[in-house]
């Protein structure tokens, strides 16, 4: 098969390629170039999707942070599987990745939590993400309570931390004329990757 994977699709591995595309998106997207739709399934197999921010790419994994008691956390912990999707409208490109997911090593979550601004650290303590909330004032009172309790140095809450998605399949898509888009799928094959061009 002729290898016609060139230009914006050229890379040694899919994570290098994703980094290149994220860098370009960082220059052209008005907001949140690292935002990705995170898809999970519930216990009945019904899908769910919401946006999270990609915070790291390392050792074959994509890292994001959330509340471990949220709806998504229940679905992630239960199934151990997830998919993510980036769509950069400014670039007319899309990347998707799917694979297994697990909680991040606690020390790494501690380090990331410590890098967040104080308001966001207190917010992580205050928010019972995905559970019903009486009103905005109740949330603000909880933030004030946490500020009084922890002052300037809140530790990472036990209910908050990272997940690492380890994709075994990623697809890179770029817009083409007449809907004849370019698509390349990377599938993990032991220690390497098999790349296949797909029809648009
Ligand atoms: C641009 C954007 C980025 C977001 N990033 C995060 C994130 O990194 N972590 C997070 O927990 N929620 C994030 N959210 C909120 C989630 O989309 C979602 O509302 C929340 O996590 C609750 O989801 P769940 O009930 O499925 O657990 C973000 C929302 C938007 C629109
Ligand atoms: C609820 C929530 N938690 C975590 C994050 C992750 O980003 P950050 O650490 O930059 O706040 C976001 C980003 N929008 C968020 O909305």
PDB file of C-alpha atoms and ligand atoms in Angstrom:
ATOM      1  CA  UNK A   1       0.000   0.000   0.000  1.00  0.00           C
ATOM      2  CA  UNK A   2       1.427   3.386  -0.961  1.00  0.00           C
ATOM      3  CA  UNK A   3       2.141   5.541   2.074  1.00  0.00           C
ATOM      4  CA  UNK A   4       0.532   8.843   1.169  1.00  0.00           C
ATOM      5  CA  UNK A   5       0.397  10.086   4.750  1.00  0.00           C
ATOM      6  CA  UNK A   6       2.170  13.429   4.441  1.00  0.00           C
ATOM      7  CA  UNK A   7       1.939  17.088   5.433  1.00  0.00           C
ATOM      8  CA  UNK A   8      -0.315  17.641   8.424  1.00  0.00           C
ATOM      9  CA  UNK A   9      -0.682  13.855   8.880  1.00  0.00           C
ATOM     10  CA  UNK A  10       3.036  13.069   9.047  1.00  0.00           C
ATOM     11  CA  UNK A  11       4.270  11.774  12.414  1.00  0.00           C
ATOM     12  CA  UNK A  12       6.033   8.829  14.016  1.00  0.00           C
ATOM     13  CA  UNK A  13       3.308   8.133  16.524  1.00  0.00           C
ATOM     14  CA  UNK A  14      -0.250   9.342  17.132  1.00  0.00           C
ATOM     15  CA  UNK A  15       0.611  11.283  20.288  1.00  0.00           C
ATOM     16  CA  UNK A  16       3.219  13.355  18.454  1.00  0.00           C
ATOM     17  CA  UNK A  17       0.596  14.024  15.787  1.00  0.00           C
ATOM     18  CA  UNK A  18      -2.012  15.003  18.380  1.00  0.00           C
ATOM     19  CA  UNK A  19       0.514  17.374  19.997  1.00  0.00           C
ATOM     20  CA  UNK A  20       1.173  19.006  16.612  1.00  0.00           C
ATOM     21  CA  UNK A  21      -2.521  19.507  15.939  1.00  0.00           C
ATOM     22  CA  UNK A  22      -3.130  20.851  19.468  1.00  0.00           C
ATOM     23  CA  UNK A  23      -0.318  23.332  18.972  1.00  0.00           C
ATOM     24  CA  UNK A  24      -1.901  24.555  15.745  1.00  0.00           C
ATOM     25  CA  UNK A  25      -5.330  24.701  17.404  1.00  0.00           C
ATOM     26  CA  UNK A  26      -3.750  26.739  20.212  1.00  0.00           C
ATOM     27  CA  UNK A  27      -2.892  29.390  17.653  1.00  0.00           C
ATOM     28  CA  UNK A  28      -6.229  29.425  15.839  1.00  0.00           C
ATOM     29  CA  UNK A  29      -9.044  28.489  18.234  1.00  0.00           C
ATOM     30  CA  UNK A  30     -10.730  31.384  20.061  1.00  0.00           C
ATOM     31  CA  UNK A  31     -11.080  29.318  23.261  1.00  0.00           C
ATOM     32  CA  UNK A  32     -10.158  26.034  24.889  1.00  0.00           C
ATOM     33  CA  UNK A  33      -8.177  24.286  22.132  1.00  0.00           C
ATOM     34  CA  UNK A  34      -7.714  21.405  24.594  1.00  0.00           C
ATOM     35  CA  UNK A  35     -11.466  20.908  25.127  1.00  0.00           C
ATOM     36  CA  UNK A  36     -12.610  17.402  24.230  1.00  0.00           C
ATOM     37  CA  UNK A  37     -15.945  15.640  24.324  1.00  0.00           C
ATOM     38  CA  UNK A  38     -15.682  12.686  26.692  1.00  0.00           C
ATOM     39  CA  UNK A  39     -18.025   9.788  25.986  1.00  0.00           C
ATOM     40  CA  UNK A  40     -18.860   7.119  28.550  1.00  0.00           C
ATOM     41  CA  UNK A  41     -21.564   4.491  28.900  1.00  0.00           C
ATOM     42  CA  UNK A  42     -23.795   3.854  31.869  1.00  0.00           C
ATOM     43  CA  UNK A  43     -24.605   0.439  33.310  1.00  0.00           C
ATOM     44  CA  UNK A  44     -27.389  -0.078  30.740  1.00  0.00           C
ATOM     45  CA  UNK A  45     -25.111   0.747  27.795  1.00  0.00           C
ATOM     46  CA  UNK A  46     -26.672   4.172  27.249  1.00  0.00           C
ATOM     47  CA  UNK A  47     -23.973   6.657  26.164  1.00  0.00           C
ATOM     48  CA  UNK A  48     -23.268   9.954  27.859  1.00  0.00           C
ATOM     49  CA  UNK A  49     -21.084  12.806  26.662  1.00  0.00           C
ATOM     50  CA  UNK A  50     -19.718  16.044  28.110  1.00  0.00           C
ATOM     51  CA  UNK A  51     -16.726  18.312  27.636  1.00  0.00           C
ATOM     52  CA  UNK A  52     -13.523  18.124  29.684  1.00  0.00           C
ATOM     53  CA  UNK A  53     -10.112  19.716  29.263  1.00  0.00           C
ATOM     54  CA  UNK A  54      -7.098  17.656  28.246  1.00  0.00           C
ATOM     55  CA  UNK A  55      -4.337  18.461  30.724  1.00  0.00           C
ATOM     56  CA  UNK A  56      -1.538  16.160  29.654  1.00  0.00           C
ATOM     57  CA  UNK A  57      -0.246  13.642  27.140  1.00  0.00           C
ATOM     58  CA  UNK A  58       2.316  11.224  28.590  1.00  0.00           C
ATOM     59  CA  UNK A  59       3.296   7.568  28.356  1.00  0.00           C
ATOM     60  CA  UNK A  60       0.560   6.768  25.866  1.00  0.00           C
ATOM     61  CA  UNK A  61      -2.160   8.340  28.007  1.00  0.00           C
ATOM     62  CA  UNK A  62      -4.420  11.403  27.883  1.00  0.00           C
ATOM     63  CA  UNK A  63      -5.083  13.010  31.271  1.00  0.00           C
ATOM     64  CA  UNK A  64      -8.086  15.011  32.445  1.00  0.00           C
ATOM     65  CA  UNK A  65      -9.389  16.000  35.876  1.00  0.00           C
ATOM     66  CA  UNK A  66     -12.764  15.791  37.505  1.00  0.00           C
ATOM     67  CA  UNK A  67     -14.819  14.940  40.564  1.00  0.00           C
ATOM     68  CA  UNK A  68     -14.566  11.245  41.477  1.00  0.00           C
ATOM     69  CA  UNK A  69     -18.197  11.259  42.658  1.00  0.00           C
ATOM     70  CA  UNK A  70     -19.591  12.783  39.478  1.00  0.00           C
ATOM     71  CA  UNK A  71     -21.788  10.946  37.011  1.00  0.00           C
ATOM     72  CA  UNK A  72     -18.903  10.569  34.593  1.00  0.00           C
ATOM     73  CA  UNK A  73     -16.658   9.130  37.315  1.00  0.00           C
ATOM     74  CA  UNK A  74     -19.227   6.443  38.115  1.00  0.00           C
ATOM     75  CA  UNK A  75     -19.394   5.508  34.448  1.00  0.00           C
ATOM     76  CA  UNK A  76     -15.623   5.591  33.975  1.00  0.00           C
ATOM     77  CA  UNK A  77     -14.963   3.490  37.083  1.00  0.00           C
ATOM     78  CA  UNK A  78     -17.683   1.027  36.167  1.00  0.00           C
ATOM     79  CA  UNK A  79     -16.797   0.386  32.543  1.00  0.00           C
ATOM     80  CA  UNK A  80     -13.088   1.221  32.522  1.00  0.00           C
ATOM     81  CA  UNK A  81     -13.606   2.516  28.978  1.00  0.00           C
ATOM     82  CA  UNK A  82     -14.058   5.879  27.292  1.00  0.00           C
ATOM     83  CA  UNK A  83     -13.759   7.777  24.054  1.00  0.00           C
ATOM     84  CA  UNK A  84     -12.822  11.397  23.451  1.00  0.00           C
ATOM     85  CA  UNK A  85     -13.313  13.748  20.532  1.00  0.00           C
ATOM     86  CA  UNK A  86     -11.646  17.025  19.609  1.00  0.00           C
ATOM     87  CA  UNK A  87     -13.241  19.244  16.974  1.00  0.00           C
ATOM     88  CA  UNK A  88     -11.327  22.367  16.030  1.00  0.00           C
ATOM     89  CA  UNK A  89     -13.696  24.475  13.942  1.00  0.00           C
ATOM     90  CA  UNK A  90     -10.967  26.953  12.990  1.00  0.00           C
ATOM     91  CA  UNK A  91      -8.883  24.136  11.475  1.00  0.00           C
ATOM     92  CA  UNK A  92     -11.788  22.038  10.223  1.00  0.00           C
ATOM     93  CA  UNK A  93     -10.188  19.016  11.826  1.00  0.00           C
ATOM     94  CA  UNK A  94     -11.261  16.287  14.213  1.00  0.00           C
ATOM     95  CA  UNK A  95      -9.460  13.698  16.300  1.00  0.00           C
ATOM     96  CA  UNK A  96     -10.997  10.840  18.171  1.00  0.00           C
ATOM     97  CA  UNK A  97      -9.474   8.352  20.547  1.00  0.00           C
ATOM     98  CA  UNK A  98     -10.891   5.358  22.418  1.00  0.00           C
ATOM     99  CA  UNK A  99      -9.555   2.918  24.910  1.00  0.00           C
ATOM    100  CA  UNK A 100      -9.281   2.023  28.548  1.00  0.00           C
ATOM    101  CA  UNK A 101      -9.370   4.494  31.392  1.00  0.00           C
ATOM    102  CA  UNK A 102      -8.181   4.438  34.985  1.00  0.00           C
ATOM    103  CA  UNK A 103      -7.683   6.845  37.861  1.00  0.00           C
ATOM    104  CA  UNK A 104      -4.416   8.724  37.811  1.00  0.00           C
ATOM    105  CA  UNK A 105      -1.690   7.994  40.323  1.00  0.00           C
ATOM    106  CA  UNK A 106      -2.633  10.076  43.445  1.00  0.00           C
ATOM    107  CA  UNK A 107       0.751  11.820  43.661  1.00  0.00           C
ATOM    108  CA  UNK A 108       0.333  13.125  40.102  1.00  0.00           C
ATOM    109  CA  UNK A 109      -3.188  14.349  40.908  1.00  0.00           C
ATOM    110  CA  UNK A 110      -1.814  16.087  44.040  1.00  0.00           C
ATOM    111  CA  UNK A 111       0.758  17.869  41.913  1.00  0.00           C
ATOM    112  CA  UNK A 112      -1.792  19.025  39.343  1.00  0.00           C
ATOM    113  CA  UNK A 113      -4.267  20.114  42.023  1.00  0.00           C
ATOM    114  CA  UNK A 114      -1.564  22.204  43.711  1.00  0.00           C
ATOM    115  CA  UNK A 115      -0.974  24.050  40.406  1.00  0.00           C
ATOM    116  CA  UNK A 116      -4.599  25.265  40.176  1.00  0.00           C
ATOM    117  CA  UNK A 117      -5.561  28.726  41.388  1.00  0.00           C
ATOM    118  CA  UNK A 118      -6.980  29.016  44.891  1.00  0.00           C
ATOM    119  CA  UNK A 119     -10.534  29.688  43.728  1.00  0.00           C
ATOM    120  CA  UNK A 120     -10.592  26.505  41.644  1.00  0.00           C
ATOM    121  CA  UNK A 121      -9.090  24.466  44.495  1.00  0.00           C
ATOM    122  CA  UNK A 122     -11.813  25.706  46.852  1.00  0.00           C
ATOM    123  CA  UNK A 123     -14.400  25.134  44.151  1.00  0.00           C
ATOM    124  CA  UNK A 124     -13.337  21.486  43.908  1.00  0.00           C
ATOM    125  CA  UNK A 125     -13.991  21.136  47.652  1.00  0.00           C
ATOM    126  CA  UNK A 126     -17.305  22.981  47.463  1.00  0.00           C
ATOM    127  CA  UNK A 127     -18.920  21.337  44.443  1.00  0.00           C
ATOM    128  CA  UNK A 128     -20.716  18.014  44.759  1.00  0.00           C
ATOM    129  CA  UNK A 129     -20.524  17.669  41.003  1.00  0.00           C
ATOM    130  CA  UNK A 130     -23.540  16.160  39.221  1.00  0.00           C
ATOM    131  CA  UNK A 131     -25.682  16.045  42.384  1.00  0.00           C
ATOM    132  CA  UNK A 132     -28.735  18.296  42.805  1.00  0.00           C
ATOM    133  CA  UNK A 133     -28.095  21.784  44.184  1.00  0.00           C
ATOM    134  CA  UNK A 134     -30.759  23.791  46.009  1.00  0.00           C
ATOM    135  CA  UNK A 135     -29.640  27.173  44.690  1.00  0.00           C
ATOM    136  CA  UNK A 136     -26.554  29.254  43.825  1.00  0.00           C
ATOM    137  CA  UNK A 137     -26.414  30.714  47.357  1.00  0.00           C
ATOM    138  CA  UNK A 138     -25.953  27.221  48.829  1.00  0.00           C
ATOM    139  CA  UNK A 139     -22.912  26.678  46.601  1.00  0.00           C
ATOM    140  CA  UNK A 140     -21.440  30.073  47.499  1.00  0.00           C
ATOM    141  CA  UNK A 141     -21.932  29.354  51.200  1.00  0.00           C
ATOM    142  CA  UNK A 142     -20.055  26.075  50.761  1.00  0.00           C
ATOM    143  CA  UNK A 143     -17.174  27.902  49.060  1.00  0.00           C
ATOM    144  CA  UNK A 144     -16.994  30.344  51.992  1.00  0.00           C
ATOM    145  CA  UNK A 145     -17.064  27.431  54.429  1.00  0.00           C
ATOM    146  CA  UNK A 146     -14.171  25.727  52.625  1.00  0.00           C
ATOM    147  CA  UNK A 147     -12.197  28.996  52.493  1.00  0.00           C
ATOM    148  CA  UNK A 148     -12.578  29.336  56.265  1.00  0.00           C
ATOM    149  CA  UNK A 149     -11.606  25.694  56.780  1.00  0.00           C
ATOM    150  CA  UNK A 150      -8.543  25.537  54.509  1.00  0.00           C
ATOM    151  CA  UNK A 151      -7.314  29.116  54.119  1.00  0.00           C
ATOM    152  CA  UNK A 152      -4.688  29.562  51.402  1.00  0.00           C
ATOM    153  CA  UNK A 153      -3.614  25.953  51.169  1.00  0.00           C
ATOM    154  CA  UNK A 154      -6.370  23.438  50.508  1.00  0.00           C
ATOM    155  CA  UNK A 155      -5.080  19.884  49.958  1.00  0.00           C
ATOM    156  CA  UNK A 156      -6.484  17.851  47.068  1.00  0.00           C
ATOM    157  CA  UNK A 157      -9.953  16.627  48.023  1.00  0.00           C
ATOM    158  CA  UNK A 158     -10.218  12.828  48.114  1.00  0.00           C
ATOM    159  CA  UNK A 159     -13.193  13.176  45.750  1.00  0.00           C
ATOM    160  CA  UNK A 160     -11.213  14.983  43.030  1.00  0.00           C
ATOM    161  CA  UNK A 161      -8.420  13.867  40.717  1.00  0.00           C
ATOM    162  CA  UNK A 162      -7.275  12.718  37.324  1.00  0.00           C
ATOM    163  CA  UNK A 163      -8.130   9.985  34.902  1.00  0.00           C
ATOM    164  CA  UNK A 164      -5.816   8.637  32.235  1.00  0.00           C
ATOM    165  CA  UNK A 165      -7.299   7.390  28.965  1.00  0.00           C
ATOM    166  CA  UNK A 166      -4.970   4.963  27.171  1.00  0.00           C
ATOM    167  CA  UNK A 167      -6.195   4.840  23.591  1.00  0.00           C
ATOM    168  CA  UNK A 168      -5.669   1.778  21.459  1.00  0.00           C
ATOM    169  CA  UNK A 169      -7.254   3.527  18.500  1.00  0.00           C
ATOM    170  CA  UNK A 170      -7.061   7.146  17.310  1.00  0.00           C
ATOM    171  CA  UNK A 171      -8.424   8.706  14.150  1.00  0.00           C
ATOM    172  CA  UNK A 172      -7.224  11.950  12.569  1.00  0.00           C
ATOM    173  CA  UNK A 173      -9.625  13.684  10.192  1.00  0.00           C
ATOM    174  CA  UNK A 174      -9.155  16.792   8.056  1.00  0.00           C
ATOM    175  CA  UNK A 175     -11.710  18.527   5.881  1.00  0.00           C
ATOM    176  CA  UNK A 176     -11.449  18.049   2.132  1.00  0.00           C
ATOM    177  CA  UNK A 177     -13.179  19.547  -0.912  1.00  0.00           C
ATOM    178  CA  UNK A 178     -16.502  17.983  -1.951  1.00  0.00           C
ATOM    179  CA  UNK A 179     -16.694  16.171   1.411  1.00  0.00           C
ATOM    180  CA  UNK A 180     -13.765  14.020   0.312  1.00  0.00           C
ATOM    181  CA  UNK A 181     -12.038  14.283   3.643  1.00  0.00           C
ATOM    182  CA  UNK A 182      -8.757  12.687   4.701  1.00  0.00           C
ATOM    183  CA  UNK A 183      -8.905  10.148   7.500  1.00  0.00           C
ATOM    184  CA  UNK A 184      -6.153   8.092   9.074  1.00  0.00           C
ATOM    185  CA  UNK A 185      -6.788   5.539  11.762  1.00  0.00           C
ATOM    186  CA  UNK A 186      -3.959   4.460  14.083  1.00  0.00           C
ATOM    187  CA  UNK A 187      -4.510   1.125  15.820  1.00  0.00           C
ATOM    188  CA  UNK A 188      -2.148  -0.141  18.487  1.00  0.00           C
ATOM    189  CA  UNK A 189      -0.299  -3.271  17.391  1.00  0.00           C
ATOM    190  CA  UNK A 190       1.836  -4.477  20.300  1.00  0.00           C
ATOM    191  CA  UNK A 191       4.491  -1.820  20.805  1.00  0.00           C
ATOM    192  CA  UNK A 192       3.848  -0.117  17.495  1.00  0.00           C
ATOM    193  CA  UNK A 193       0.943   1.298  15.495  1.00  0.00           C
ATOM    194  CA  UNK A 194      -0.800   0.236  12.316  1.00  0.00           C
ATOM    195  CA  UNK A 195      -2.053   3.156  10.214  1.00  0.00           C
ATOM    196  CA  UNK A 196      -4.912   2.810   7.744  1.00  0.00           C
ATOM    197  CA  UNK A 197      -6.408   5.420   5.448  1.00  0.00           C
ATOM    198  CA  UNK A 198     -10.195   5.317   5.609  1.00  0.00           C
ATOM    199  CA  UNK A 199     -12.801   6.426   3.112  1.00  0.00           C
ATOM    200  CA  UNK A 200     -14.349   9.777   3.979  1.00  0.00           C
TER     201      UNK A 200
HETATM  202  C1  LIG B   1     -15.165  23.841  27.749  1.00  0.00           C
HETATM  203  C2  LIG B   1     -15.542  23.001  28.946  1.00  0.00           C
HETATM  204  C3  LIG B   1     -14.553  22.389  29.697  1.00  0.00           C
HETATM  205  C4  LIG B   1     -14.882  21.608  30.809  1.00  0.00           C
HETATM  206  N1  LIG B   1     -13.875  20.978  31.468  1.00  0.00           N
HETATM  207  C5  LIG B   1     -14.180  20.164  32.509  1.00  0.00           C
HETATM  208  C6  LIG B   1     -13.143  19.409  33.141  1.00  0.00           C
HETATM  209  O1  LIG B   1     -11.973  19.445  32.761  1.00  0.00           O
HETATM  210  N2  LIG B   1     -13.497  18.638  34.194  1.00  0.00           N
HETATM  211  C7  LIG B   1     -14.785  18.541  34.637  1.00  0.00           C
HETATM  212  O2  LIG B   1     -15.028  17.836  35.602  1.00  0.00           O
HETATM  213  N3  LIG B   1     -15.780  19.213  34.021  1.00  0.00           N
HETATM  214  C8  LIG B   1     -15.513  20.019  32.969  1.00  0.00           C
HETATM  215  N4  LIG B   1     -16.521  20.688  32.319  1.00  0.00           N
HETATM  216  C9  LIG B   1     -17.915  20.450  32.774  1.00  0.00           C
HETATM  217  C10 LIG B   1     -18.408  19.120  32.191  1.00  0.00           C
HETATM  218  O3  LIG B   1     -18.687  19.272  30.804  1.00  0.00           O
HETATM  219  C11 LIG B   1     -19.629  18.542  32.915  1.00  0.00           C
HETATM  220  O4  LIG B   1     -20.688  19.478  32.934  1.00  0.00           O
HETATM  221  C12 LIG B   1     -19.329  18.136  34.356  1.00  0.00           C
HETATM  222  O5  LIG B   1     -18.039  17.583  34.487  1.00  0.00           O
HETATM  223  C13 LIG B   1     -20.362  17.137  34.878  1.00  0.00           C
HETATM  224  O6  LIG B   1     -20.395  15.998  34.056  1.00  0.00           O
HETATM  225  P1  LIG B   1     -21.021  14.597  34.547  1.00  0.00           P
HETATM  226  O7  LIG B   1     -22.291  14.918  35.280  1.00  0.00           O
HETATM  227  O8  LIG B   1     -21.223  13.789  33.332  1.00  0.00           O
HETATM  228  O9  LIG B   1     -20.023  13.970  35.477  1.00  0.00           O
HETATM  229  C14 LIG B   1     -16.228  21.465  31.204  1.00  0.00           C
HETATM  230  C15 LIG B   1     -17.233  22.071  30.427  1.00  0.00           C
HETATM  231  C16 LIG B   1     -16.894  22.817  29.313  1.00  0.00           C
HETATM  232  C17 LIG B   1     -17.995  23.423  28.469  1.00  0.00           C
HETATM  233  C1  LIG B   2     -15.629  21.590  36.898  1.00  0.00           C
HETATM  234  C2  LIG B   2     -14.257  21.597  36.256  1.00  0.00           C
HETATM  235  N1  LIG B   2     -13.279  20.866  36.809  1.00  0.00           N
HETATM  236  C3  LIG B   2     -12.054  20.845  36.281  1.00  0.00           C
HETATM  237  C4  LIG B   2     -11.735  21.576  35.162  1.00  0.00           C
HETATM  238  C5  LIG B   2     -10.330  21.416  34.639  1.00  0.00           C
HETATM  239  O1  LIG B   2      -9.667  22.560  34.382  1.00  0.00           O
HETATM  240  P1  LIG B   2      -8.887  23.453  35.440  1.00  0.00           P
HETATM  241  O2  LIG B   2      -8.015  22.569  36.277  1.00  0.00           O
HETATM  242  O3  LIG B   2      -8.094  24.373  34.550  1.00  0.00           O
HETATM  243  O4  LIG B   2      -9.904  24.173  36.256  1.00  0.00           O
HETATM  244  C6  LIG B   2     -12.723  22.363  34.549  1.00  0.00           C
HETATM  245  C7  LIG B   2     -12.401  23.143  33.322  1.00  0.00           C
HETATM  246  N2  LIG B   2     -13.394  23.946  32.791  1.00  0.00           N
HETATM  247  C8  LIG B   2     -14.019  22.362  35.121  1.00  0.00           C
HETATM  248  O5  LIG B   2     -15.038  23.083  34.584  1.00  0.00           O
END
